[in-house]
């Protein structure tokens, strides 16, 4: 903590309510600046360059023309690389992007839109969420609707030099919302479609990629086989290239097949492939010669696999996500992880799988479709369903382990241990890294379980994941999985699970500033738990409804729910919920400015939490005691309580606790006559809340910062902070805090001699008319005084 004493500070404010808080030394100023890329974290999302990339000189030259005079981004026109499946569009785009990366110093964004995968394509909403997170926008700051997301994305890229690669796009509608608006950015798109709408309306340039010329196809075969086989006859290489339709994907697979049999004459391999092609021609309509050639090469390579490798290959076609690790593959195939790793190496060596990173594998979309077809042909419906069930249960087992570390207080449903080993997470960092790596797969697993009618798995995994989502505000995933979970719980007839999913949706709505919807879901969960006689669940739901009311300053309703929670907990002799409800009742009394009564309740809560060994509860009760003593005019005592609370937060490395309790410390320091320390503390609290994505509490910190400047008789600067806070609360429709910030703003405007003060007082008074508690009515009466 900084040394106490001294009150010199300078502040500069610019920007709007969506902006990031950043600060240097108080003597140098606290600044509210717009979003900036982190100095140590420019997004560089390009996949690895294709190994042994050769040829395509003419197409690379066409792409180079996008950067006239060697300078980046002199046009906003996107470029579309089009061509048939397997022709090498992605390899060309990624290879060129790596060459040009230095021309785009602000970073490179990449997304595979999976427009032609057997599974669902990536929607523009999903792609924008990934891009915005890569640009350091917290989850709670990401707008809910597509148009707003696209507008924020364009705003963040304005003035930057970035390369955006949109791979495997299916339609113009999938792409258009992802286009930057800045002339300093360039968008490179790959697609099997010509995307004529982008050319006609958006001025996109098109580079058409055909099959390799015969000489270049042979050159690719020779370069891949170099050092692994003796010299092969040119005529035979020509024939092999023709059988592969001169498509790079097929050529790479064929070359690997030849490498795996270094002593076999190429003629023998060609005869095998020719026989496979004849068989495929007999089984298909033959409308697409290129597609038939590729599938012939797939079949030729697939039939050469060992029995175990071919089984794993087709089962991987059932994996719910597009990327996977060896442990997930092992669960799918019901084999030891060590065995799965060896088989995955075999598949990657045969170019039937790609390995973009250590222990991460994925299919080319054509190969995924082929693997899925083989699973449907060669696996019974029962064995396919069992494989998917094993995979989903593995993800649930891992999620259970992660939740234990990331959200130890979360009430978890019992999880069945899968047969395959699941990771042990030794730290929150380990668990977080696993979650981020598997995040897309977790949502896909829930969707796949729903589609397969695996109802129990489809609600159990969301019930686990809400413990993680609640701390990260990943609302898209949270709403999607919990909505599926609710339907699955109802389909399975498990009413306890239904209540869990209602509670999860209630919490998600409350945290995403949709408090009325949150209360509706929580009340539905509460009714169901009462009907079921689920006393522990009823306690949780009753308290959750109370917390939602408390956040909206609906004090009478909050008090009623907390007192009901305490009665139920006392009857059940549940010490934890007695402590929680006591703390909740105390917070209502803090809102009513009943500081003596609140202090007594909070001391009781501290004792109970201490006996229970609940550091989070104890810390929050200490934070409340600080508030109470500050209200009683005893800031020295308050300081001791809040510093004890923050010591708990730092000991446990919990940023959410640090952020919320630091707001109280800043207010205590202000009451102690230490404005410089208060400003530093509040800046830190605002930065933490911004990273956590809690926009409402961030705005509380901003409003408190304005109060410090008012105390320093620097009303003009206070006006800026209070206006920023009021705008934020208005956007959140948080009417209590909005009115409080407007009251503070009016006071600061009065000191500046502004005529606007009367309008802001009237606006605050109108908002406060909806609140019946004595504190609200007293403030309203003061605002209405002539």
XYZ file of C-alpha atoms in Angstrom:
786
model
C 0.000 0.000 0.000
C 1.308 3.490 -0.767
C 2.500 5.731 2.018
C -0.341 7.632 3.645
C -0.467 11.394 3.638
C -0.383 14.130 1.034
C -3.213 15.138 -1.192
C -1.656 16.419 -4.379
C -3.036 14.776 -7.464
C -3.892 15.529 -11.031
C -6.594 13.948 -13.112
C -7.472 13.927 -16.779
C -10.622 12.392 -18.163
C -11.598 11.684 -21.704
C -13.844 9.210 -23.441
C -17.108 7.373 -22.877
C -18.634 4.762 -20.659
C -17.232 1.764 -22.559
C -13.641 2.810 -22.069
C -10.804 1.194 -20.206
C -9.324 2.550 -17.005
C -5.595 3.111 -16.991
C -3.461 5.012 -14.562
C 0.073 5.976 -13.798
C 1.261 7.679 -10.643
C -1.351 9.926 -9.117
C 1.013 12.853 -9.457
C 1.043 12.167 -13.194
C -2.662 11.715 -13.461
C -5.401 9.125 -13.567
C -6.627 8.695 -17.119
C -9.695 7.022 -18.585
C -8.470 6.144 -22.066
C -9.939 4.132 -24.877
C -9.009 0.493 -25.427
C -5.379 -0.083 -26.339
C -3.657 -3.229 -27.440
C -1.491 -4.633 -24.649
C 2.182 -3.845 -25.028
C 3.076 -7.504 -24.548
C 0.149 -9.186 -26.296
C -0.493 -8.237 -29.931
C -2.862 -10.923 -31.277
C -1.005 -13.284 -33.582
C -3.565 -15.967 -34.367
C -2.276 -17.354 -37.657
C -1.961 -21.146 -37.789
C 1.454 -22.628 -38.519
C 2.697 -22.197 -42.074
C 2.239 -25.222 -44.313
C 5.444 -27.321 -44.257
C 7.150 -27.672 -47.603
C 4.985 -25.084 -49.312
C 5.916 -24.917 -52.981
C 4.507 -23.458 -56.178
C 1.631 -20.976 -56.446
C 3.994 -18.206 -57.500
C 1.425 -16.518 -59.753
C -1.265 -16.504 -57.048
C 1.187 -15.180 -54.438
C 2.067 -12.382 -56.849
C -1.629 -11.514 -57.172
C -1.936 -11.298 -53.395
C 1.181 -9.148 -53.202
C -0.597 -6.587 -55.378
C -2.937 -5.953 -52.471
C -0.057 -4.038 -50.863
C 1.042 -1.478 -53.454
C 4.404 0.184 -52.906
C 5.124 -2.251 -50.091
C 2.813 -0.507 -47.638
C 0.016 -2.182 -45.753
C -3.662 -1.585 -45.984
C -4.154 1.208 -48.534
C -7.586 -0.207 -49.366
C -10.476 -1.613 -47.383
C -11.392 -4.016 -50.185
C -11.228 -7.614 -48.961
C -9.681 -10.399 -51.024
C -11.390 -13.741 -51.612
C -9.327 -16.834 -52.468
C -11.740 -19.269 -54.107
C -11.362 -22.806 -55.389
C -12.564 -26.370 -55.048
C -12.174 -28.455 -51.893
C -8.633 -29.635 -51.222
C -7.040 -27.244 -53.713
C -4.914 -25.570 -51.035
C -6.771 -22.317 -50.341
C -5.945 -22.311 -46.634
C -2.309 -23.210 -47.183
C -1.931 -20.379 -49.692
C -3.686 -17.815 -47.484
C -1.763 -18.772 -44.338
C 1.576 -18.909 -46.179
C 1.019 -15.443 -47.652
C -0.218 -14.089 -44.305
C 2.964 -15.272 -42.576
C 5.062 -13.552 -45.244
C 3.137 -10.315 -44.802
C 2.763 -10.383 -41.006
C 5.481 -7.719 -40.465
C 3.380 -5.348 -42.608
C 0.605 -5.584 -39.992
C 2.280 -4.618 -36.702
C -1.015 -4.414 -34.782
C -1.591 -8.138 -35.208
C -3.253 -10.858 -37.194
C -6.684 -12.294 -36.443
C -7.693 -15.708 -37.769
C -10.867 -17.761 -37.595
C -11.837 -20.977 -39.341
C -15.512 -20.470 -40.116
C -15.976 -24.185 -40.903
C -18.413 -23.306 -43.650
C -18.247 -26.766 -45.211
C -17.829 -29.003 -42.150
C -20.425 -31.692 -41.415
C -21.217 -29.908 -38.145
C -22.599 -26.400 -37.586
C -20.656 -23.535 -39.095
C -19.163 -20.761 -36.971
C -21.671 -17.909 -36.868
C -20.669 -14.260 -37.207
C -21.695 -13.765 -33.552
C -19.287 -16.473 -32.431
C -16.451 -15.237 -34.610
C -16.861 -11.674 -33.366
C -16.847 -12.803 -29.747
C -13.511 -14.572 -30.333
C -12.046 -11.517 -32.061
C -13.277 -9.116 -29.384
C -11.809 -11.254 -26.617
C -8.518 -11.387 -28.534
C -8.679 -7.587 -28.570
C -9.009 -7.609 -24.751
C -12.708 -6.857 -24.471
C -14.004 -8.548 -21.270
C -16.927 -10.919 -21.619
C -19.442 -8.613 -19.959
C -18.468 -5.791 -22.325
C -19.258 -7.828 -25.468
C -22.670 -6.738 -26.801
C -25.405 -9.330 -27.084
C -26.560 -8.541 -30.631
C -24.654 -9.049 -33.865
C -24.917 -5.469 -35.121
C -23.443 -4.024 -31.922
C -20.658 -6.582 -31.865
C -19.736 -5.750 -35.444
C -19.772 -2.013 -34.678
C -17.513 -2.478 -31.645
C -15.149 -4.639 -33.714
C -14.888 -1.957 -36.387
C -14.295 0.715 -33.747
C -11.481 -1.240 -32.139
C -9.744 -1.817 -35.498
C -10.057 1.798 -36.603
C -6.588 3.293 -36.993
C -4.841 -0.056 -36.613
C -2.933 -2.083 -39.184
C -4.273 -5.596 -38.811
C -4.654 -8.593 -41.073
C -7.906 -10.539 -40.676
C -8.027 -14.047 -42.167
C -11.504 -15.585 -42.528
C -10.951 -19.202 -43.530
C -13.534 -21.539 -45.074
C -16.402 -19.087 -45.418
C -19.635 -20.469 -46.830
C -21.746 -17.376 -47.532
C -21.518 -13.617 -47.819
C -23.744 -13.314 -44.742
C -21.218 -15.256 -42.696
C -18.438 -12.861 -43.710
C -19.846 -9.353 -44.047
C -20.238 -8.598 -40.284
C -16.560 -9.533 -39.816
C -15.175 -6.946 -42.225
C -13.206 -4.100 -40.620
C -14.156 -0.579 -41.567
C -10.611 0.804 -41.478
C -8.493 1.387 -44.555
C -5.459 0.291 -42.556
C -6.733 -3.296 -42.214
C -6.864 -6.047 -44.821
C -9.242 -9.016 -44.862
C -8.281 -12.264 -46.598
C -11.087 -14.789 -47.110
C -11.020 -18.371 -48.387
C -14.112 -20.097 -49.738
C -15.351 -22.746 -52.120
C -18.034 -20.245 -53.135
C -17.268 -17.295 -55.394
C -18.933 -14.949 -52.847
C -20.092 -12.749 -55.702
C -21.987 -10.461 -53.342
C -18.720 -9.365 -51.733
C -17.266 -8.559 -55.129
C -20.326 -6.645 -56.317
C -21.180 -4.753 -53.129
C -17.954 -4.563 -51.154
C -15.460 -4.302 -54.000
C -13.706 -7.521 -53.007
C -10.911 -8.818 -55.226
C -10.984 -12.456 -56.193
C -8.041 -14.831 -56.612
C -9.124 -18.126 -58.161
C -7.068 -21.143 -57.216
C -7.140 -24.035 -59.661
C -5.580 -27.477 -59.401
C -1.811 -27.498 -59.668
C -0.313 -27.559 -63.145
C 1.150 -30.960 -63.923
C 4.785 -29.904 -63.413
C 4.001 -28.219 -60.088
C 2.037 -31.253 -58.885
C 5.012 -33.504 -59.656
C 7.345 -31.015 -57.996
C 5.250 -31.170 -54.818
C 5.362 -34.988 -54.831
C 9.135 -34.958 -55.285
C 9.689 -32.384 -52.523
C 7.583 -34.375 -50.043
C 9.288 -37.693 -50.833
C 12.833 -36.276 -50.970
C 15.169 -38.252 -48.722
C 12.593 -40.974 -48.052
C 12.501 -42.855 -51.386
C 14.809 -43.469 -54.271
C 14.233 -41.658 -57.575
C 10.806 -42.337 -59.086
C 9.970 -42.380 -62.787
C 8.603 -39.086 -64.157
C 5.827 -40.814 -66.051
C 4.709 -42.652 -62.918
C 4.765 -39.434 -60.912
C 2.643 -37.847 -63.627
C 0.149 -40.700 -63.346
C 0.031 -40.457 -59.538
C -0.595 -36.708 -59.793
C -3.405 -37.329 -62.286
C -5.073 -39.882 -60.002
C -4.929 -37.249 -57.230
C -6.572 -34.705 -59.576
C -3.471 -32.566 -58.931
C -5.093 -31.404 -55.648
C -2.530 -30.580 -52.929
C -4.483 -32.326 -50.139
C -4.670 -35.576 -52.089
C -1.061 -35.237 -53.278
C 0.217 -34.889 -49.694
C -1.688 -37.983 -48.565
C -0.490 -39.973 -51.560
C 3.113 -38.887 -51.004
C 2.946 -39.984 -47.356
C 1.551 -43.349 -48.452
C 4.512 -43.750 -50.818
C 6.965 -42.695 -48.087
C 5.506 -45.294 -45.712
C 6.498 -48.006 -48.254
C 9.907 -46.756 -49.397
C 10.915 -49.968 -51.160
C 7.611 -50.549 -52.957
C 7.731 -49.631 -56.638
C 5.636 -46.591 -57.337
C 3.930 -48.569 -60.085
C 2.433 -50.957 -57.489
C 1.093 -48.051 -55.433
C -0.411 -46.484 -58.551
C -2.171 -49.738 -59.435
C -3.662 -49.899 -55.919
C -4.908 -46.333 -56.194
C -6.247 -46.957 -59.709
C -8.207 -49.946 -58.393
C -9.549 -47.813 -55.526
C -10.581 -45.126 -58.009
C -12.446 -47.665 -60.119
C -14.266 -48.941 -57.046
C -15.183 -45.416 -55.995
C -16.427 -44.593 -59.506
C -18.733 -47.603 -59.286
C -20.150 -46.428 -55.946
C -20.756 -42.772 -56.835
C -22.539 -40.766 -59.471
C -19.251 -39.238 -60.548
C -20.607 -35.694 -60.817
C -17.482 -34.138 -59.343
C -14.277 -35.634 -60.659
C -12.107 -33.699 -58.219
C -14.171 -34.804 -55.213
C -14.146 -38.413 -56.381
C -10.374 -38.322 -56.810
C -9.888 -36.964 -53.300
C -12.188 -39.569 -51.785
C -10.378 -42.303 -53.679
C -7.099 -41.178 -52.131
C -8.749 -41.044 -48.688
C -10.077 -44.584 -49.070
C -6.731 -45.854 -50.380
C -4.913 -44.407 -47.367
C -7.643 -45.432 -44.890
C -7.608 -49.062 -45.963
C -3.852 -49.183 -45.432
C -4.219 -48.268 -41.719
C -3.978 -50.825 -38.962
C -7.261 -52.055 -37.508
C -6.885 -49.889 -34.377
C -5.835 -46.780 -36.301
C -8.734 -47.054 -38.758
C -11.170 -47.508 -35.864
C -9.831 -44.415 -34.104
C -9.969 -42.452 -37.362
C -13.669 -43.117 -37.923
C -14.588 -42.631 -34.258
C -12.862 -39.249 -34.326
C -15.434 -38.307 -36.950
C -17.950 -38.471 -34.065
C -15.992 -36.149 -31.775
C -18.271 -33.201 -30.945
C -15.623 -30.514 -31.459
C -13.306 -29.825 -34.356
C -10.059 -29.997 -32.358
C -9.099 -32.516 -29.702
C -6.282 -33.829 -27.562
C -5.031 -37.358 -27.040
C -6.958 -37.914 -23.792
C -10.280 -37.012 -25.437
C -9.432 -39.355 -28.323
C -8.627 -42.085 -25.820
C -12.009 -41.619 -24.119
C -13.799 -41.747 -27.464
C -12.077 -45.001 -28.464
C -11.930 -46.463 -24.932
C -8.167 -47.090 -25.078
C -5.313 -45.968 -22.824
C -3.981 -42.486 -23.517
C -0.542 -43.854 -24.405
C -2.123 -46.077 -27.047
C -4.228 -43.202 -28.387
C -1.099 -41.042 -28.771
C 0.628 -43.680 -30.890
C -2.441 -44.081 -33.103
C -2.834 -40.319 -33.483
C 0.792 -40.113 -34.543
C 0.062 -42.764 -37.172
C -2.905 -40.768 -38.490
C -0.992 -37.493 -38.511
C 1.916 -39.199 -40.257
C -0.465 -40.385 -42.961
C -1.776 -36.791 -43.331
C -5.224 -37.986 -42.294
C -5.016 -35.635 -39.315
C -3.330 -32.286 -38.825
C -1.404 -31.466 -35.654
C -1.387 -27.654 -35.306
C 0.094 -27.713 -31.771
C 1.547 -30.273 -29.370
C -1.153 -32.782 -28.397
C -3.832 -30.987 -30.422
C -5.255 -32.569 -33.563
C -7.867 -31.610 -36.142
C -9.293 -32.763 -39.455
C -9.416 -31.078 -42.818
C -13.174 -30.691 -43.338
C -13.194 -33.221 -46.209
C -11.415 -35.773 -44.047
C -13.789 -35.159 -41.153
C -16.728 -35.800 -43.482
C -15.038 -38.966 -44.735
C -14.342 -40.180 -41.178
C -17.953 -39.516 -40.183
C -19.157 -41.473 -43.211
C -16.951 -44.407 -42.256
C -18.292 -44.330 -38.690
C -21.865 -44.451 -39.983
C -20.985 -47.310 -42.326
C -18.790 -49.443 -40.064
C -20.071 -48.698 -36.540
C -23.484 -49.671 -35.225
C -25.733 -46.987 -33.794
C -25.084 -48.450 -30.331
C -21.288 -48.351 -30.555
C -21.341 -44.829 -32.028
C -23.623 -43.590 -29.246
C -21.434 -45.277 -26.621
C -18.317 -43.598 -28.042
C -19.945 -40.156 -27.907
C -21.191 -40.836 -24.380
C -17.640 -41.710 -23.261
C -16.298 -38.497 -24.773
C -18.937 -36.293 -23.142
C -18.429 -38.023 -19.780
C -14.704 -37.391 -20.110
C -15.318 -33.686 -20.657
C -17.675 -33.659 -17.669
C -15.059 -35.364 -15.493
C -12.449 -32.791 -16.494
C -14.915 -29.942 -15.893
C -15.623 -31.341 -12.427
C -11.902 -31.276 -11.588
C -11.545 -27.745 -12.988
C -14.520 -26.440 -11.007
C -13.067 -27.808 -7.792
C -10.056 -25.532 -8.326
C -11.655 -22.509 -10.012
C -14.926 -22.366 -8.033
C -14.534 -24.523 -4.911
C -17.788 -23.220 -3.392
C -19.871 -24.251 -6.408
C -22.447 -26.931 -5.667
C -21.517 -29.668 -8.136
C -23.744 -32.507 -9.284
C -22.172 -35.908 -8.705
C -19.920 -36.717 -11.663
C -19.247 -40.256 -12.823
C -15.532 -40.864 -13.246
C -14.790 -41.865 -16.864
C -12.662 -44.890 -17.580
C -9.905 -42.795 -19.173
C -7.568 -40.816 -16.951
C -8.502 -37.158 -16.577
C -6.042 -34.407 -15.680
C -5.312 -33.235 -12.154
C -5.188 -29.452 -11.910
C -2.627 -28.330 -9.367
C -3.384 -24.610 -9.640
C -6.068 -22.226 -10.906
C -3.742 -21.398 -13.816
C -3.663 -25.051 -14.918
C -7.424 -25.324 -14.712
C -7.939 -22.027 -16.569
C -5.615 -23.057 -19.378
C -7.466 -26.351 -19.778
C -10.827 -24.564 -19.819
C -9.767 -22.017 -22.454
C -8.252 -24.766 -24.592
C -11.427 -26.886 -24.441
C -14.021 -24.123 -24.223
C -15.399 -24.626 -27.744
C -15.406 -28.410 -27.294
C -17.370 -28.123 -24.041
C -20.197 -26.260 -25.744
C -20.044 -28.668 -28.690
C -20.206 -31.630 -26.291
C -23.396 -30.291 -24.737
C -24.954 -29.787 -28.180
C -23.875 -33.273 -29.310
C -25.288 -34.866 -26.166
C -28.603 -33.111 -26.792
C -28.689 -34.250 -30.442
C -27.927 -37.861 -29.445
C -30.568 -37.910 -26.743
C -27.980 -38.266 -23.963
C -30.172 -36.241 -21.626
C -28.258 -36.780 -18.409
C -24.967 -35.745 -19.975
C -26.670 -32.755 -21.642
C -27.664 -31.243 -18.272
C -24.803 -32.498 -16.068
C -22.036 -30.778 -18.047
C -23.813 -27.358 -18.043
C -24.477 -27.755 -14.317
C -20.734 -28.087 -13.790
C -19.735 -25.357 -16.230
C -21.881 -22.646 -14.633
C -19.397 -22.579 -11.745
C -16.738 -21.446 -14.242
C -18.974 -19.223 -16.378
C -20.122 -17.314 -13.290
C -16.569 -16.156 -12.612
C -15.805 -15.264 -16.240
C -19.054 -13.773 -17.545
C -18.934 -15.866 -20.735
C -22.603 -15.284 -21.319
C -23.007 -16.721 -24.848
C -21.691 -20.120 -23.753
C -23.491 -19.912 -20.414
C -26.899 -19.193 -21.926
C -26.436 -21.763 -24.719
C -25.397 -24.655 -22.470
C -27.859 -23.929 -19.662
C -30.770 -23.582 -22.082
C -29.892 -26.979 -23.567
C -29.418 -28.329 -20.044
C -32.871 -27.136 -19.005
C -34.480 -28.874 -21.973
C -32.495 -32.062 -21.311
C -33.417 -32.082 -17.617
C -37.095 -31.749 -18.509
C -36.807 -34.433 -21.200
C -35.218 -36.835 -18.715
C -37.805 -36.056 -16.044
C -35.097 -35.097 -13.541
C -36.718 -32.240 -11.658
C -33.721 -31.652 -9.378
C -31.624 -31.099 -12.499
C -34.346 -28.828 -13.898
C -34.103 -26.656 -10.774
C -30.308 -26.504 -11.122
C -30.645 -25.306 -14.719
C -33.272 -22.715 -13.785
C -30.926 -21.437 -11.091
C -28.055 -21.305 -13.582
C -30.106 -19.294 -16.079
C -31.240 -17.007 -13.278
C -27.673 -16.300 -12.257
C -26.606 -15.733 -15.871
C -29.415 -13.217 -16.436
C -28.696 -11.398 -13.182
C -24.969 -11.094 -13.893
C -25.615 -9.912 -17.442
C -27.713 -6.980 -16.126
C -31.059 -8.631 -16.938
C -32.126 -8.710 -13.335
C -35.888 -9.048 -13.863
C -35.369 -12.166 -16.002
C -32.870 -13.436 -13.435
C -35.407 -13.145 -10.640
C -38.041 -14.893 -12.769
C -35.776 -17.922 -13.332
C -34.670 -18.003 -9.690
C -38.282 -17.911 -8.460
C -39.111 -20.793 -10.804
C -36.187 -22.756 -9.332
C -37.354 -21.877 -5.843
C -40.918 -23.072 -6.480
C -39.653 -26.351 -7.887
C -37.278 -26.955 -4.995
C -40.025 -26.324 -2.472
C -42.239 -28.811 -4.295
C -39.417 -31.381 -4.248
C -38.625 -30.807 -0.578
C -35.045 -29.960 -1.548
C -34.117 -27.966 1.543
C -30.512 -27.239 0.504
C -31.660 -26.147 -2.949
C -34.418 -24.005 -1.472
C -31.868 -22.202 0.676
C -29.688 -21.491 -2.358
C -32.596 -20.237 -4.472
C -34.102 -18.075 -1.747
C -30.756 -16.423 -1.101
C -30.160 -15.944 -4.846
C -33.462 -14.100 -5.225
C -32.510 -11.936 -2.260
C -29.143 -11.088 -3.811
C -30.795 -10.097 -7.099
C -33.138 -7.744 -5.228
C -30.252 -6.344 -3.172
C -28.272 -5.440 -6.302
C -31.254 -3.405 -7.491
C -31.728 -1.665 -4.101
C -35.077 -3.404 -3.691
C -34.426 -3.604 0.010
C -37.792 -4.716 1.318
C -37.917 -7.685 -1.055
C -34.267 -8.539 -0.368
C -34.811 -8.461 3.401
C -37.832 -10.727 3.110
C -35.862 -13.339 1.140
C -32.799 -13.204 3.401
C -34.914 -13.559 6.541
C -36.681 -16.536 4.978
C -33.287 -18.054 4.186
C -32.192 -17.603 7.801
C -35.381 -19.201 9.157
C -34.955 -22.212 6.897
C -31.249 -22.502 7.728
C -31.886 -22.252 11.452
C -34.528 -24.978 11.242
C -32.104 -27.182 9.326
C -29.186 -26.246 11.629
C -27.227 -25.328 8.518
C -24.418 -23.111 9.780
C -23.247 -22.078 6.324
C -26.598 -20.671 5.221
C -27.150 -19.069 8.614
C -23.903 -17.162 8.057
C -24.790 -16.286 4.455
C -28.279 -15.043 5.308
C -26.996 -13.079 8.306
C -24.510 -11.344 6.015
C -27.294 -10.649 3.505
C -29.582 -9.120 6.141
C -26.688 -6.955 7.318
C -26.173 -5.658 3.787
C -29.840 -4.645 3.640
C -29.343 -2.646 6.855
C -26.264 -1.019 5.306
C -28.465 0.067 2.406
C -30.946 1.475 4.926
C -28.091 3.235 6.763
C -28.837 1.232 9.897
C -25.143 0.984 10.672
C -25.313 -0.139 14.341
C -27.671 -3.026 13.580
C -25.617 -3.986 10.536
C -22.395 -4.022 12.567
C -23.846 -6.441 15.120
C -25.063 -8.822 12.424
C -21.737 -8.647 10.608
C -19.725 -9.472 13.703
C -21.910 -12.582 14.091
C -21.359 -13.461 10.408
C -17.567 -13.071 10.781
C -17.577 -15.477 13.730
C -19.650 -18.043 11.845
C -17.586 -17.817 8.659
C -14.395 -18.181 10.713
C -15.681 -21.377 12.331
C -16.729 -22.712 8.941
C -13.360 -21.910 7.347
C -15.039 -19.822 4.620
C -12.517 -17.135 3.605
C -14.721 -15.484 0.984
C -17.656 -15.115 3.325
C -15.435 -13.862 6.146
C -13.785 -11.319 3.869
C -17.106 -9.969 2.611
C -18.439 -9.661 6.160
C -15.271 -7.730 7.086
C -15.873 -5.480 4.082
C -19.381 -4.881 5.424
C -18.013 -4.090 8.886
C -15.768 -1.489 7.299
C -18.800 0.073 5.587
C -20.743 0.091 8.862
C -17.944 1.754 10.821
C -17.413 4.275 8.047
C -21.119 5.099 8.320
C -20.748 5.450 12.094
C -17.992 8.017 11.594
C -15.183 5.691 12.677
C -12.940 5.426 9.613
C -9.891 4.271 11.604
C -11.775 1.145 12.704
C -13.111 0.747 9.177
C -9.585 0.733 7.779
C -8.580 -2.206 9.946
C -11.557 -4.281 8.805
C -11.134 -3.637 5.088
C -7.381 -4.226 5.180
C -8.037 -7.581 6.876
C -10.522 -8.423 4.141
C -8.067 -7.516 1.380
C -5.366 -9.625 3.012
C -7.701 -12.607 2.568
C -8.278 -11.682 -1.086
C -4.548 -11.424 -1.786
C -3.786 -14.651 0.071
C -6.248 -16.536 -2.128
C -5.393 -14.661 -5.320
C -9.063 -13.850 -5.910
C -9.347 -10.825 -8.211
C -13.119 -10.513 -7.786
C -12.720 -10.100 -4.024
C -9.820 -7.702 -4.506
C -11.816 -5.565 -6.930
C -14.972 -5.245 -4.821
C -13.279 -4.801 -1.473
C -10.811 -2.252 -2.889
C -13.773 0.039 -3.596
C -14.460 0.054 0.139
C -10.786 0.746 0.891
C -10.822 3.733 -1.452
C -13.854 5.175 0.326
C -12.237 4.652 3.729
C -9.049 6.382 2.582
C -11.106 9.305 1.315
C -12.837 9.589 4.720
C -9.410 9.515 6.393
C -8.363 12.557 4.357
C -6.011 10.593 2.089
C -7.236 11.477 -1.427
C -4.041 10.489 -3.250
C -4.136 6.996 -1.755
C -7.873 6.801 -2.429
C -7.399 7.655 -6.106
C -4.718 5.018 -6.569
C -6.868 2.403 -4.817
C -9.953 3.289 -6.852
C -7.999 3.199 -10.097
C -6.795 -0.290 -9.222
C -10.337 -1.371 -8.356
C -11.715 0.004 -11.640
C -9.029 -1.764 -13.671
C -9.788 -5.053 -11.924
C -13.526 -4.699 -12.482
C -12.926 -3.937 -16.144
C -10.864 -7.115 -16.536
C -13.540 -9.090 -14.715
C -16.222 -7.580 -16.940
C -18.393 -6.308 -14.055
C -19.529 -3.068 -15.659
C -21.881 -2.105 -12.819
C -19.252 -2.293 -10.105
C -16.732 -0.579 -12.343
C -19.195 2.300 -12.657
C -19.533 2.402 -8.852
C -15.778 2.885 -8.636
C -15.901 5.666 -11.231
C -18.632 7.424 -9.262
C -16.600 7.085 -6.058
C -13.627 8.613 -7.874
C -15.765 11.619 -8.711
C -16.619 11.987 -5.017
C -12.899 12.186 -4.167
C -12.441 14.997 -6.669
C -15.433 16.821 -5.218
C -13.812 16.581 -1.787
C -10.690 18.134 -3.328
C -12.813 21.085 -4.563
C -12.101 20.071 -8.157
C -15.707 19.992 -9.267
C -14.988 20.256 -12.990
C -13.100 16.961 -12.888
C -15.709 15.393 -10.595
C -18.370 16.206 -13.203
C -16.620 14.053 -15.781
C -16.419 11.022 -13.519
C -20.020 11.303 -12.293
C -21.299 11.761 -15.842
C -19.363 8.697 -16.975
C -20.814 6.647 -14.114
C -24.370 7.901 -14.728
C -24.147 7.006 -18.429
C -22.946 3.522 -17.548
C -25.770 2.926 -15.081
C -28.267 4.229 -17.621
C -27.000 1.713 -20.195
C -27.337 -1.040 -17.589
C -30.795 0.215 -16.527
C -29.569 0.139 -12.914
C -32.004 2.791 -11.713
C -30.827 3.096 -8.126
C -27.168 3.627 -8.945
C -28.152 5.787 -11.914
C -30.096 8.088 -9.580
C -27.244 8.188 -7.043
C -24.723 9.124 -9.742
C -27.075 11.820 -11.105
C -27.418 13.247 -7.588
C -23.624 13.428 -7.307
C -23.399 14.897 -10.801
C -25.933 17.623 -9.956
C -23.937 18.584 -6.849
C -20.719 18.860 -8.849
C -22.481 20.857 -11.589
C -23.810 23.252 -8.950
C -20.264 23.891 -7.786
C -19.291 24.623 -11.388
C -22.168 27.084 -11.696
C -23.828 25.033 -14.460
C -27.527 25.440 -15.263
C -27.632 21.730 -16.091
C -27.688 20.849 -12.384
C -31.452 21.355 -12.070
C -32.184 18.987 -14.966
C -30.028 16.271 -13.440
C -31.699 16.684 -10.016
C -35.120 16.347 -11.600
C -34.001 13.255 -13.519
C -32.680 11.655 -10.329
C -35.865 12.473 -8.434
C -37.982 10.821 -11.136
C -35.922 7.650 -10.890
C -36.110 7.576 -7.077
C -39.908 7.721 -7.132
C -39.867 3.961 -7.766
C -38.059 3.265 -4.447
C -40.034 3.230 -1.187
C -37.251 2.849 1.396
C -36.546 5.773 3.755
C -33.096 6.496 2.349
C -34.406 6.820 -1.208
C -37.318 8.987 -0.110
C -35.061 11.262 1.941
C -32.739 11.805 -1.025
C -35.720 12.435 -3.303
C -37.187 15.003 -0.919
C -33.876 16.841 -0.835
C -33.647 16.834 -4.633
C -37.143 18.299 -4.941
C -36.486 21.144 -2.522
C -36.804 24.539 -4.255
